[in-house]
Coordinates of C-alpha atoms in Angstrom, one line a residue:
Q21 CA 8.3 44.2 -21.7
V22 CA 5.3 46.4 -20.8
L23 CA 2.0 45.3 -22.3
L24 CA -0.7 47.8 -22.9
V25 CA -4.4 46.9 -22.9
E26 CA -7.0 49.4 -24.1
S27 CA -10.7 49.1 -23.3
G28 CA -13.9 51.0 -23.3
G29 CA -14.8 51.2 -27.0
G30 CA -18.1 50.6 -28.6
L31 CA -20.8 52.0 -30.9
V32 CA -22.1 55.4 -29.9
Q33 CA -24.4 58.0 -31.5
P34 CA -23.1 61.4 -32.5
G35 CA -23.0 63.6 -29.4
G36 CA -22.5 60.6 -27.1
S37 CA -19.7 59.9 -24.7
L38 CA -17.2 57.1 -24.0
R39 CA -14.4 56.6 -21.5
F40 CA -11.3 54.6 -22.5
S41 CA -8.9 53.0 -20.2
C42 CA -5.3 51.9 -20.8
A43 CA -3.9 49.4 -18.4
A44 CA -0.1 48.8 -18.3
S45 CA 1.1 45.4 -17.2
E46 CA 3.7 46.9 -14.9
S47 CA 4.7 50.1 -13.4
I48 CA 5.9 52.9 -15.8
F49 CA 8.0 55.7 -14.5
S50 CA 5.6 58.5 -13.4
C51 CA 7.8 61.1 -15.1
H52 CA 6.9 59.6 -18.5
A53 CA 4.0 61.2 -20.4
R54 CA 1.0 59.1 -21.3
H55 CA -0.6 59.4 -24.7
W56 CA -3.6 58.3 -26.7
Y57 CA -3.5 57.8 -30.5
R58 CA -6.1 56.8 -33.0
Q59 CA -6.2 55.2 -36.4
A60 CA -9.2 56.1 -38.6
P61 CA -10.2 53.7 -41.4
G62 CA -7.8 54.0 -44.2
K63 CA -5.6 56.5 -42.4
Q64 CA -2.3 56.4 -40.5
R65 CA -2.3 56.4 -36.7
E66 CA -2.3 59.9 -35.3
W67 CA -1.7 61.4 -31.9
V68 CA -4.8 62.5 -30.1
A69 CA -3.9 63.5 -26.5
G70 CA -1.1 63.4 -24.0
I71 CA -0.5 64.2 -20.4
T72 CA 2.8 64.9 -18.8
G73 CA 4.1 63.5 -15.5
G74 CA 3.2 66.8 -13.9
G75 CA -0.4 66.5 -15.2
A76 CA -0.3 69.0 -18.1
A77 CA -2.5 67.9 -20.9
N78 CA -2.4 68.6 -24.6
Y79 CA -4.8 67.7 -27.3
E80 CA -5.0 67.5 -31.1
D81 CA -7.0 70.5 -32.3
S82 CA -10.0 68.5 -33.4
V83 CA -10.6 67.1 -30.0
K84 CA -9.9 70.1 -27.8
G85 CA -12.8 70.9 -25.5
R86 CA -14.3 67.4 -26.1
F87 CA -11.7 64.9 -24.8
T88 CA -10.0 64.8 -21.5
I89 CA -7.0 62.7 -20.7
S90 CA -6.2 61.7 -17.2
R91 CA -3.9 59.3 -15.4
D92 CA -3.7 57.2 -12.2
D93 CA -0.1 56.1 -11.8
A94 CA -1.0 54.0 -8.7
K95 CA -3.1 51.8 -10.9
N96 CA -0.7 51.9 -13.9
T97 CA -3.7 53.2 -15.9
W98 CA -4.6 56.2 -17.9
Y99 CA -7.9 57.3 -19.4
L100 CA -9.5 59.2 -22.2
Q101 CA -12.9 60.7 -21.6
M102 CA -14.6 61.5 -24.9
N103 CA -17.6 63.7 -25.0
S104 CA -19.6 65.2 -27.9
L105 CA -18.4 62.4 -30.2
K106 CA -18.5 63.0 -33.9
P107 CA -18.5 60.5 -36.8
E108 CA -14.9 61.6 -37.6
D109 CA -13.8 60.3 -34.2
T110 CA -14.5 56.8 -35.5
G111 CA -11.4 54.6 -35.4
V112 CA -9.2 52.3 -33.3
Y113 CA -7.7 54.0 -30.2
Y114 CA -4.3 53.1 -28.8
C115 CA -2.3 54.1 -25.8
N116 CA 1.4 54.4 -25.3
V117 CA 4.0 56.5 -23.6
G118 CA 5.4 57.5 -27.0
P119 CA 5.0 56.5 -30.6
G120 CA 5.9 52.8 -30.4
T121 CA 7.8 53.1 -27.2
F122 CA 6.1 49.9 -26.0
P123 CA 4.5 47.3 -28.3
W124 CA 1.2 48.6 -29.5
G125 CA -1.8 46.9 -27.9
Q126 CA -4.8 45.7 -29.8
G127 CA -6.5 49.0 -29.4
T128 CA -10.2 49.7 -28.7
Q129 CA -12.6 50.5 -31.5
V130 CA -15.1 53.3 -31.4
T131 CA -17.7 53.8 -34.0
V132 CA -19.7 57.0 -34.0
S133 CA -22.8 56.6 -36.1
S134 CA -26.5 57.2 -35.9

């Protein structure tokens, strides 16, 4: 089965930036979309961003204009560039090609705090 490993999290001040990576253990069909999800403390996991096989990106309203999703299928990797981070972006971020399509990875934690 495909294993997903997220990386890039950390502690950042409001207004800062981070870049997440999601590495898949094996090749995934390029036609499949790639997604990022997050789980804020005490809340359910929610969808954040997705990118289709053709490169069309979509974002949850609260991150539009601040986050950018991208993919590199040759590396079995996709990314989430996060700029202008806000405290409400705090949480654990996960990647997948759909909600629970592959086993969830451990996620990568981001804490936005001054």
